[in-house]
mmCIF file of C-alpha atoms and ligand atoms in Angstrom:
data_model
loop_
_atom_site.group_PDB
_atom_site.id
_atom_site.type_symbol
_atom_site.label_atom_id
_atom_site.label_comp_id
_atom_site.label_asym_id
_atom_site.label_seq_id
_atom_site.Cartn_x
_atom_site.Cartn_y
_atom_site.Cartn_z
ATOM 1 C CA MET A 82 30.178 -4.035 6.126
ATOM 2 C CA THR A 83 26.944 -2.226 7.582
ATOM 3 C CA ALA A 84 27.801 1.447 8.017
ATOM 4 C CA ARG A 85 27.259 2.955 11.586
ATOM 5 C CA VAL A 86 24.694 5.567 11.997
ATOM 6 C CA LEU A 87 25.904 9.364 12.128
ATOM 7 C CA ASP A 88 23.131 9.898 14.303
ATOM 8 C CA GLY A 89 22.009 13.700 13.976
ATOM 9 C CA ARG A 90 18.890 13.508 16.228
ATOM 10 C CA ALA A 91 21.210 12.286 19.119
ATOM 11 C CA VAL A 92 23.908 14.729 18.578
ATOM 12 C CA ALA A 93 21.292 17.496 18.059
ATOM 13 C CA ARG A 94 19.838 16.698 21.659
ATOM 14 C CA GLN A 95 23.510 16.960 23.096
ATOM 15 C CA VAL A 96 23.524 20.358 21.710
ATOM 16 C CA TYR A 97 20.029 21.359 23.055
ATOM 17 C CA ASP A 98 21.184 20.081 26.633
ATOM 18 C CA GLN A 99 24.421 22.266 26.241
ATOM 19 C CA ILE A 100 22.727 25.319 25.179
ATOM 20 C CA GLY A 101 19.770 24.891 27.699
ATOM 21 C CA LYS A 102 22.264 24.679 30.622
ATOM 22 C CA ALA A 103 24.328 27.732 29.132
ATOM 23 C CA VAL A 104 20.837 29.620 28.861
ATOM 24 C CA SER A 105 19.880 28.830 32.508
ATOM 25 C CA ASP A 106 23.259 29.700 33.831
ATOM 26 C CA ARG A 107 23.074 32.995 32.093
ATOM 27 C CA ILE A 108 19.696 33.657 33.579
ATOM 28 C CA SER A 109 20.835 32.563 37.061
ATOM 29 C CA ARG A 110 23.603 35.096 37.181
ATOM 30 C CA GLY A 111 21.235 37.716 36.170
ATOM 31 C CA ALA A 112 22.378 38.047 32.394
ATOM 32 C CA SER A 113 19.858 38.643 29.493
ATOM 33 C CA ARG A 114 17.900 35.866 28.023
ATOM 34 C CA PRO A 115 18.528 35.023 24.350
ATOM 35 C CA ARG A 116 15.579 36.011 21.947
ATOM 36 C CA LEU A 117 15.169 34.761 18.350
ATOM 37 C CA ALA A 118 13.119 36.691 15.824
ATOM 38 C CA THR A 119 11.627 34.625 12.885
ATOM 39 C CA VAL A 120 10.508 36.241 9.826
ATOM 40 C CA LEU A 121 7.954 34.324 7.562
ATOM 41 C CA ILE A 122 6.931 35.985 4.233
ATOM 42 C CA GLY A 123 3.823 34.387 2.765
ATOM 43 C CA ASP A 124 1.858 31.341 3.752
ATOM 44 C CA ASP A 125 3.680 28.373 2.496
ATOM 45 C CA PRO A 126 2.543 25.803 5.052
ATOM 46 C CA ALA A 127 5.987 23.961 4.788
ATOM 47 C CA SER A 128 7.760 27.055 5.534
ATOM 48 C CA ALA A 129 5.134 28.036 8.397
ATOM 49 C CA MET A 130 5.859 24.426 9.868
ATOM 50 C CA TYR A 131 9.755 24.921 9.723
ATOM 51 C CA VAL A 132 9.467 28.371 11.618
ATOM 52 C CA SER A 133 7.102 26.905 14.293
ATOM 53 C CA LEU A 134 9.508 23.874 14.764
ATOM 54 C CA LYS A 135 12.404 26.349 15.076
ATOM 55 C CA GLN A 136 10.613 28.543 17.709
ATOM 56 C CA ARG A 137 9.647 25.280 19.843
ATOM 57 C CA ASN A 138 13.391 24.185 19.636
ATOM 58 C CA ALA A 139 14.232 27.590 21.132
ATOM 59 C CA ARG A 140 11.615 27.531 23.645
ATOM 60 C CA GLY A 141 12.743 23.958 24.652
ATOM 61 C CA VAL A 142 16.225 25.661 25.768
ATOM 62 C CA GLY A 143 14.684 28.590 27.366
ATOM 63 C CA ILE A 144 15.284 31.003 24.423
ATOM 64 C CA GLU A 145 12.472 33.391 23.755
ATOM 65 C CA SER A 146 11.157 33.599 20.127
ATOM 66 C CA GLU A 147 8.961 36.308 18.573
ATOM 67 C CA ASP A 148 7.057 35.629 15.268
ATOM 68 C CA HIS A 149 6.853 38.101 12.511
ATOM 69 C CA ARG A 150 4.753 37.434 9.470
ATOM 70 C CA LEU A 151 4.449 39.543 5.992
ATOM 71 C CA PRO A 152 1.904 38.631 3.358
ATOM 72 C CA SER A 153 3.292 36.890 0.086
ATOM 73 C CA SER A 154 2.807 40.059 -1.759
ATOM 74 C CA ALA A 155 5.384 41.960 0.438
ATOM 75 C CA THR A 156 7.895 44.085 -1.211
ATOM 76 C CA THR A 157 11.734 44.183 -0.596
ATOM 77 C CA GLU A 158 11.207 47.619 1.040
ATOM 78 C CA GLU A 159 8.782 46.301 3.507
ATOM 79 C CA LEU A 160 11.070 43.453 4.483
ATOM 80 C CA LEU A 161 14.123 45.868 4.709
ATOM 81 C CA ALA A 162 12.049 48.072 7.026
ATOM 82 C CA LEU A 163 11.088 44.964 9.404
ATOM 83 C CA VAL A 164 14.953 43.894 9.316
ATOM 84 C CA GLU A 165 16.050 47.388 10.175
ATOM 85 C CA ALA A 166 13.469 47.599 13.136
ATOM 86 C CA LEU A 167 14.682 44.111 14.383
ATOM 87 C CA ASN A 168 18.346 45.220 14.263
ATOM 88 C CA ARG A 169 17.606 48.187 16.442
ATOM 89 C CA ASP A 170 15.535 46.237 18.868
ATOM 90 C CA GLU A 171 17.720 45.734 21.873
ATOM 91 C CA ALA A 172 15.567 42.713 23.047
ATOM 92 C CA VAL A 173 16.262 40.776 19.788
ATOM 93 C CA SER A 174 19.542 38.604 19.779
ATOM 94 C CA ALA A 175 19.198 37.036 16.448
ATOM 95 C CA ILE A 176 17.103 37.289 13.319
ATOM 96 C CA LEU A 177 15.935 34.312 10.909
ATOM 97 C CA ILE A 178 14.305 34.957 7.600
ATOM 98 C CA GLN A 179 12.680 31.890 6.503
ATOM 99 C CA GLN A 180 13.639 30.909 2.930
ATOM 100 C CA PRO A 181 12.922 30.655 0.260
ATOM 101 C CA ALA A 182 11.049 34.120 0.171
ATOM 102 C CA PRO A 183 8.674 35.201 -2.564
ATOM 103 C CA LYS A 184 10.371 35.873 -5.871
ATOM 104 C CA GLN A 185 9.870 39.581 -5.911
ATOM 105 C CA ILE A 186 11.996 39.834 -2.846
ATOM 106 C CA ASP A 187 15.717 40.688 -3.410
ATOM 107 C CA MET A 188 17.396 38.569 -0.599
ATOM 108 C CA ARG A 189 20.759 39.959 -1.395
ATOM 109 C CA GLN A 190 19.637 43.356 -0.315
ATOM 110 C CA VAL A 191 17.994 42.129 2.699
ATOM 111 C CA VAL A 192 20.897 39.923 3.680
ATOM 112 C CA LEU A 193 23.110 42.950 3.402
ATOM 113 C CA ALA A 194 20.884 44.819 5.626
ATOM 114 C CA LEU A 195 21.085 42.294 8.474
ATOM 115 C CA ASP A 196 23.024 43.267 11.470
ATOM 116 C CA PRO A 197 25.979 40.796 11.069
ATOM 117 C CA VAL A 198 25.714 39.949 14.934
ATOM 118 C CA LYS A 199 22.224 39.084 14.601
ATOM 119 C CA ASP A 200 22.632 37.029 11.403
ATOM 120 C CA VAL A 201 21.834 33.830 12.845
ATOM 121 C CA ASP A 202 22.281 31.856 9.443
ATOM 122 C CA GLY A 203 25.577 33.327 8.911
ATOM 123 C CA PHE A 204 24.758 34.641 5.353
ATOM 124 C CA HIS A 205 26.040 38.260 5.700
ATOM 125 C CA PRO A 206 29.331 38.762 3.784
ATOM 126 C CA ILE A 207 30.957 39.881 6.866
ATOM 127 C CA ASN A 208 30.217 36.619 8.524
ATOM 128 C CA ALA A 209 31.172 34.624 5.036
ATOM 129 C CA GLY A 210 34.239 36.527 5.149
ATOM 130 C CA LEU A 211 35.352 35.712 8.427
ATOM 131 C CA VAL A 212 34.478 32.101 8.042
ATOM 132 C CA ALA A 213 36.480 31.999 4.706
ATOM 133 C CA LEU A 214 39.500 33.724 6.260
ATOM 134 C CA GLY A 215 39.340 31.305 9.307
ATOM 135 C CA LEU A 216 39.222 34.417 11.528
ATOM 136 C CA PRO A 217 37.396 34.259 14.894
ATOM 137 C CA GLY A 218 34.026 36.142 15.485
ATOM 138 C CA GLY A 219 32.264 34.932 12.384
ATOM 139 C CA VAL A 220 28.888 33.250 12.384
ATOM 140 C CA GLU A 221 29.117 29.621 10.848
ATOM 141 C CA PRO A 222 26.185 28.668 8.595
ATOM 142 C CA CYS A 223 23.988 26.153 10.420
ATOM 143 C CA THR A 224 23.989 23.224 7.880
ATOM 144 C CA PRO A 225 27.762 23.130 7.274
ATOM 145 C CA ALA A 226 28.542 23.758 11.046
ATOM 146 C CA GLY A 227 26.088 20.899 11.994
ATOM 147 C CA ILE A 228 27.842 18.620 9.439
ATOM 148 C CA VAL A 229 31.287 19.219 11.087
ATOM 149 C CA LEU A 230 30.053 18.817 14.766
ATOM 150 C CA LEU A 231 28.220 15.692 13.710
ATOM 151 C CA LEU A 232 31.314 14.230 12.415
ATOM 152 C CA GLU A 233 33.529 15.486 15.423
ATOM 153 C CA ARG A 234 30.843 14.220 18.071
ATOM 154 C CA SER A 235 30.810 10.812 16.426
ATOM 155 C CA GLY A 236 34.482 10.495 16.912
ATOM 156 C CA ILE A 237 35.462 10.670 13.377
ATOM 157 C CA GLY A 238 38.703 12.522 12.998
ATOM 158 C CA ILE A 239 38.885 15.096 10.308
ATOM 159 C CA GLU A 240 42.494 16.221 10.289
ATOM 160 C CA GLY A 241 44.583 14.422 7.422
ATOM 161 C CA THR A 242 41.429 12.902 5.788
ATOM 162 C CA ASN A 243 40.655 13.300 2.151
ATOM 163 C CA ALA A 244 37.320 15.082 2.226
ATOM 164 C CA VAL A 245 35.177 15.410 -0.995
ATOM 165 C CA VAL A 246 32.246 17.881 -0.994
ATOM 166 C CA VAL A 247 29.598 17.411 -3.750
ATOM 167 C CA GLY A 248 28.037 20.766 -4.347
ATOM 168 C CA ARG A 249 29.475 24.253 -4.290
ATOM 169 C CA SER A 250 26.612 26.488 -3.222
ATOM 170 C CA ASN A 251 27.125 29.399 -0.805
ATOM 171 C CA LEU A 252 24.417 27.837 1.476
ATOM 172 C CA VAL A 253 26.158 24.194 1.862
ATOM 173 C CA GLY A 254 28.856 23.231 -0.288
ATOM 174 C CA LYS A 255 31.491 26.014 -0.101
ATOM 175 C CA PRO A 256 31.066 26.607 3.726
ATOM 176 C CA THR A 257 31.157 23.001 4.385
ATOM 177 C CA ALA A 258 34.507 22.660 2.296
ATOM 178 C CA LEU A 259 35.955 25.671 4.300
ATOM 179 C CA LEU A 260 35.170 24.133 7.819
ATOM 180 C CA LEU A 261 36.757 21.037 6.793
ATOM 181 C CA LEU A 262 39.545 22.704 5.432
ATOM 182 C CA LYS A 263 39.870 24.656 8.738
ATOM 183 C CA ARG A 264 39.981 21.293 10.466
ATOM 184 C CA ASN A 265 42.967 20.235 8.354
ATOM 185 C CA ALA A 266 41.243 18.066 5.934
ATOM 186 C CA THR A 267 42.648 17.839 2.116
ATOM 187 C CA VAL A 268 39.376 19.120 0.497
ATOM 188 C CA THR A 269 37.966 18.582 -3.178
ATOM 189 C CA VAL A 270 34.851 20.242 -4.222
ATOM 190 C CA CYS A 271 32.802 18.887 -6.969
ATOM 191 C CA HIS A 272 30.106 20.373 -9.214
ATOM 192 C CA THR A 273 28.356 19.739 -12.330
ATOM 193 C CA ARG A 274 31.306 20.448 -14.539
ATOM 194 C CA THR A 275 33.537 18.037 -12.516
ATOM 195 C CA LYS A 276 34.891 15.458 -14.946
ATOM 196 C CA ASP A 277 34.679 11.782 -13.581
ATOM 197 C CA LEU A 278 32.872 12.624 -10.297
ATOM 198 C CA ALA A 279 33.278 8.879 -9.361
ATOM 199 C CA ALA A 280 37.113 9.195 -9.602
ATOM 200 C CA HIS A 281 36.916 12.005 -6.902
ATOM 201 C CA THR A 282 34.234 10.401 -4.407
ATOM 202 C CA ARG A 283 36.209 6.955 -4.407
ATOM 203 C CA THR A 284 39.041 8.866 -2.738
ATOM 204 C CA ALA A 285 36.890 10.206 -0.194
ATOM 205 C CA ASP A 286 37.437 9.313 3.517
ATOM 206 C CA ILE A 287 34.652 11.758 4.219
ATOM 207 C CA LEU A 288 32.210 12.285 1.406
ATOM 208 C CA VAL A 289 29.627 15.075 1.728
ATOM 209 C CA SER A 290 26.907 15.012 -0.784
ATOM 210 C CA ALA A 291 24.909 18.260 -1.187
ATOM 211 C CA ALA A 292 23.839 17.964 -4.813
ATOM 212 C CA GLY A 293 20.081 17.597 -4.407
ATOM 213 C CA ARG A 294 20.073 14.814 -6.977
ATOM 214 C CA ALA A 295 18.426 11.446 -5.920
ATOM 215 C CA ASN A 296 20.667 8.405 -6.608
ATOM 216 C CA LEU A 297 23.525 10.548 -7.784
ATOM 217 C CA ILE A 298 26.181 8.490 -5.486
ATOM 218 C CA SER A 299 26.050 4.892 -6.158
ATOM 219 C CA LYS A 300 27.862 2.134 -3.979
ATOM 220 C CA GLU A 301 30.676 2.160 -6.558
ATOM 221 C CA MET A 302 31.298 5.706 -6.049
ATOM 222 C CA VAL A 303 32.072 5.074 -2.259
ATOM 223 C CA LYS A 304 35.500 4.209 -0.484
ATOM 224 C CA PRO A 305 34.958 1.320 1.553
ATOM 225 C CA GLY A 306 34.709 2.138 5.318
ATOM 226 C CA SER A 307 34.554 5.927 4.671
ATOM 227 C CA ALA A 308 32.164 8.559 6.402
ATOM 228 C CA VAL A 309 29.229 9.630 4.232
ATOM 229 C CA VAL A 310 26.912 12.616 4.886
ATOM 230 C CA ASP A 311 23.980 12.810 2.842
ATOM 231 C CA VAL A 312 22.788 16.503 3.115
ATOM 232 C CA SER A 313 20.253 16.697 0.515
ATOM 233 C CA THR A 314 16.499 16.732 0.733
ATOM 234 C CA ASN A 315 14.831 15.143 -2.471
ATOM 235 C CA TRP A 316 11.056 14.170 -2.557
ATOM 236 C CA VAL A 317 10.489 10.953 -4.626
ATOM 237 C CA GLU A 318 7.366 9.485 -4.875
ATOM 238 C CA GLY A 319 6.248 11.390 -1.608
ATOM 239 C CA ARG A 320 9.294 9.993 0.348
ATOM 240 C CA GLN A 321 12.306 12.159 1.579
ATOM 241 C CA MET A 322 15.740 10.854 0.281
ATOM 242 C CA GLY A 323 19.267 12.140 -0.153
ATOM 243 C CA ASP A 324 21.590 11.744 -2.952
ATOM 244 C CA LEU A 325 22.546 8.240 -2.210
ATOM 245 C CA GLY A 326 21.785 5.242 -4.137
ATOM 246 C CA PRO A 327 20.976 1.590 -2.971
ATOM 247 C CA GLY A 328 23.732 -0.351 -1.174
ATOM 248 C CA VAL A 329 25.873 2.733 -0.117
ATOM 249 C CA ASP A 330 25.170 1.353 3.511
ATOM 250 C CA ALA A 331 26.885 -1.740 2.763
ATOM 251 C CA VAL A 332 30.241 -0.071 1.557
ATOM 252 C CA ALA A 333 30.325 3.030 3.949
ATOM 253 C CA GLY A 334 31.856 2.890 7.369
ATOM 254 C CA TRP A 335 29.558 5.495 8.593
ATOM 255 C CA LEU A 336 26.464 7.143 7.055
ATOM 256 C CA THR A 337 23.858 9.720 7.882
ATOM 257 C CA PRO A 338 20.197 8.634 7.960
ATOM 258 C CA ASN A 339 17.997 10.643 5.749
ATOM 259 C CA PRO A 340 16.003 12.102 7.297
ATOM 260 C CA GLY A 341 17.577 12.097 10.717
ATOM 261 C CA GLY A 342 21.016 13.227 9.926
ATOM 262 C CA VAL A 343 21.734 16.600 8.768
ATOM 263 C CA GLY A 344 18.413 18.157 9.142
ATOM 264 C CA PRO A 345 18.089 17.782 13.041
ATOM 265 C CA MET A 346 21.999 19.179 13.228
ATOM 266 C CA THR A 347 20.940 22.307 11.137
ATOM 267 C CA ARG A 348 18.005 23.065 13.516
ATOM 268 C CA ALA A 349 20.281 22.568 16.420
ATOM 269 C CA MET A 350 22.940 24.934 15.251
ATOM 270 C CA LEU A 351 20.422 27.580 14.670
ATOM 271 C CA ILE A 352 19.685 27.529 18.213
ATOM 272 C CA LYS A 353 23.366 27.441 19.230
ATOM 273 C CA ASN A 354 24.020 30.315 16.974
ATOM 274 C CA THR A 355 21.017 32.121 18.728
ATOM 275 C CA TYR A 356 22.680 31.490 22.014
ATOM 276 C CA GLU A 357 26.051 32.810 20.720
ATOM 277 C CA ALA A 358 24.555 35.960 18.893
ATOM 278 C CA GLU A 359 23.694 37.076 22.477
ATOM 279 C CA VAL A 360 26.857 36.083 24.080
ATOM 280 C CA ARG A 361 28.703 38.335 21.364
ATOM 281 C CA ARG A 362 26.341 41.078 21.923
ATOM 282 C CA ARG A 363 26.383 41.312 25.508
ATOM 283 C CA GLY A 364 29.130 39.190 26.843
HETATM 284 P P1 NAP B 577 21.865 24.070 -4.741
HETATM 285 O O1 NAP B 577 22.124 25.634 -4.651
HETATM 286 O O2 NAP B 577 21.061 23.638 -5.759
HETATM 287 O O3 NAP B 577 23.512 23.608 -5.072
HETATM 288 C C1 NAP B 577 23.501 22.232 -5.641
HETATM 289 C C2 NAP B 577 24.943 21.951 -5.975
HETATM 290 O O4 NAP B 577 25.292 20.651 -6.377
HETATM 291 C C3 NAP B 577 25.583 22.889 -7.083
HETATM 292 O O5 NAP B 577 26.767 23.334 -6.740
HETATM 293 C C4 NAP B 577 25.565 22.056 -8.365
HETATM 294 O O6 NAP B 577 26.593 22.324 -9.090
HETATM 295 C C5 NAP B 577 25.848 20.705 -7.565
HETATM 296 N N1 NAP B 577 25.530 19.560 -8.285
HETATM 297 C C6 NAP B 577 24.064 19.240 -8.738
HETATM 298 N N2 NAP B 577 23.977 18.192 -9.467
HETATM 299 C C7 NAP B 577 25.203 17.749 -9.554
HETATM 300 C C8 NAP B 577 25.784 16.613 -10.257
HETATM 301 N N3 NAP B 577 24.960 15.681 -11.011
HETATM 302 N N4 NAP B 577 27.096 16.424 -10.066
HETATM 303 C C9 NAP B 577 28.004 17.067 -9.323
HETATM 304 N N5 NAP B 577 27.472 18.205 -8.792
HETATM 305 C C10 NAP B 577 26.212 18.499 -8.969
HETATM 306 O O7 NAP B 577 21.567 23.498 -3.393
HETATM 307 P P2 NAP B 577 22.145 23.700 -1.769
HETATM 308 O O8 NAP B 577 21.080 24.787 -1.310
HETATM 309 O O9 NAP B 577 23.378 23.675 -1.649
HETATM 310 O O10 NAP B 577 21.361 22.417 -1.192
HETATM 311 C C11 NAP B 577 21.837 21.073 -1.592
HETATM 312 C C12 NAP B 577 20.725 19.938 -1.029
HETATM 313 O O11 NAP B 577 20.792 20.021 0.305
HETATM 314 C C13 NAP B 577 19.260 20.200 -1.334
HETATM 315 O O12 NAP B 577 18.568 18.999 -1.746
HETATM 316 C C14 NAP B 577 18.912 21.014 -0.343
HETATM 317 O O13 NAP B 577 17.375 20.790 -0.157
HETATM 318 C C15 NAP B 577 19.599 20.177 0.789
HETATM 319 N N6 NAP B 577 19.706 21.081 2.296
HETATM 320 C C16 NAP B 577 19.440 20.392 3.348
HETATM 321 C C17 NAP B 577 19.624 20.993 4.584
HETATM 322 C C18 NAP B 577 19.385 20.264 5.562
HETATM 323 O O14 NAP B 577 19.317 20.724 6.873
HETATM 324 N N7 NAP B 577 19.154 18.742 5.729
HETATM 325 C C19 NAP B 577 20.024 22.287 4.632
HETATM 326 C C20 NAP B 577 20.275 22.876 3.313
HETATM 327 C C21 NAP B 577 20.196 22.365 2.260
HETATM 328 P P3 NAP B 577 26.698 23.612 -9.821
HETATM 329 O O15 NAP B 577 27.280 24.703 -8.912
HETATM 330 O O16 NAP B 577 27.689 23.445 -11.034
HETATM 331 O O17 NAP B 577 25.447 23.825 -10.484
#
C-alpha cells in the first residue's frame, strides 16, 4: 500500500478561502475588520521569519496585522506592560506572542495576563479549561485544531476509531487527545513512561505522533491502512523530518507529508482563530 497524502497545504488553502470570504462579508456589511497583533522578543531569525509569514497569511485574507518587537533583554514586566496595552486596545482582535521567548521571561505570568478572548493560541487556562470540559466558547489551540480539521476535511471519520497520541504536552499532545475524544474517538495518550509503545501504536486507526524524536515510529509500529499524522519538526543533517522511520508510507493508508502536513494547518488555524476572536468580541 502507498499511503494517500493528508495534504495540509491544500486544506490550509481552503481555510484561507473560507476566512477571506467571511472577512470580506464582514466589511461589506460595515462590521469591524479583524486585527492580529504579533509580539516578537529578541532577534532570532527563524522566529522573525515565522512572524512575518503569519502576518502575510493574515493580510492575504484581509486581516490587518501590527508588529511589536521587544529586545532580547526584555523583562517579564516589560512584556506584561505590552500585553496589557494590547488587551486594552479596542482595535486589536487577537494577540500572538511568538515562542520560544528568551529564558528570563516568565511565560506563565504572561499567558495569565492575556485577555482570554484575544488569546489566539488558546493557551490561557480559561480557554484550555473550556476545551478540556468540551464547553463552547474556548479557543482551540492551533496545532491540535489543525490536525483534527485536516483529518475531517480529508474524509477520515474520527468517531469510533482507536486514536493513539504520542506526546502529552500542553501545546500538542494533551489538547489533541481532548479534541479527538470530543469527536468520539477512543483515545490513548503515550509518553516517555509508556511501557511497550509499539503495542499501543499498532492498535491505532489514527496515530498522531508529537514526540519530537526522529525515527521513533517504525513501520512495524503502524497499523496497516491507518491514518498517521506526523506533527514533529526534527532537524536531521539540515533536513526537516518528523518522527516516522522509513517505510511507514508503505503501511499507512493516509499520511501527512513533513513538511507540508501539520505546519500549514497550524498557521491557517491561527488566522481562523484571529477571525473568530473578532466575531466573539464584536459579533
Ligand atoms: P514537547 O513538549 O517536547 O513534548 C514531547 C512529548 O513527547 C512529551 O510528552 C514526551 O513525553 C513525549 N515523548 C518524547 N519522546 C518520547 C518517546 N521516546 N516515547 C514516547 N513519548 C515520547 O514537544 P511539543 O511542544 O509537544 O512538540 C512536539 C513536536 O511537535 C516537536 O517536534 C515540535 O517541534 C513539533 N511541533 C510542530 C508543530 C507544527 O505546526 N508542525 C507545532 C507544534 C509543535 P514526556 O511527557 O514523558 O516527557
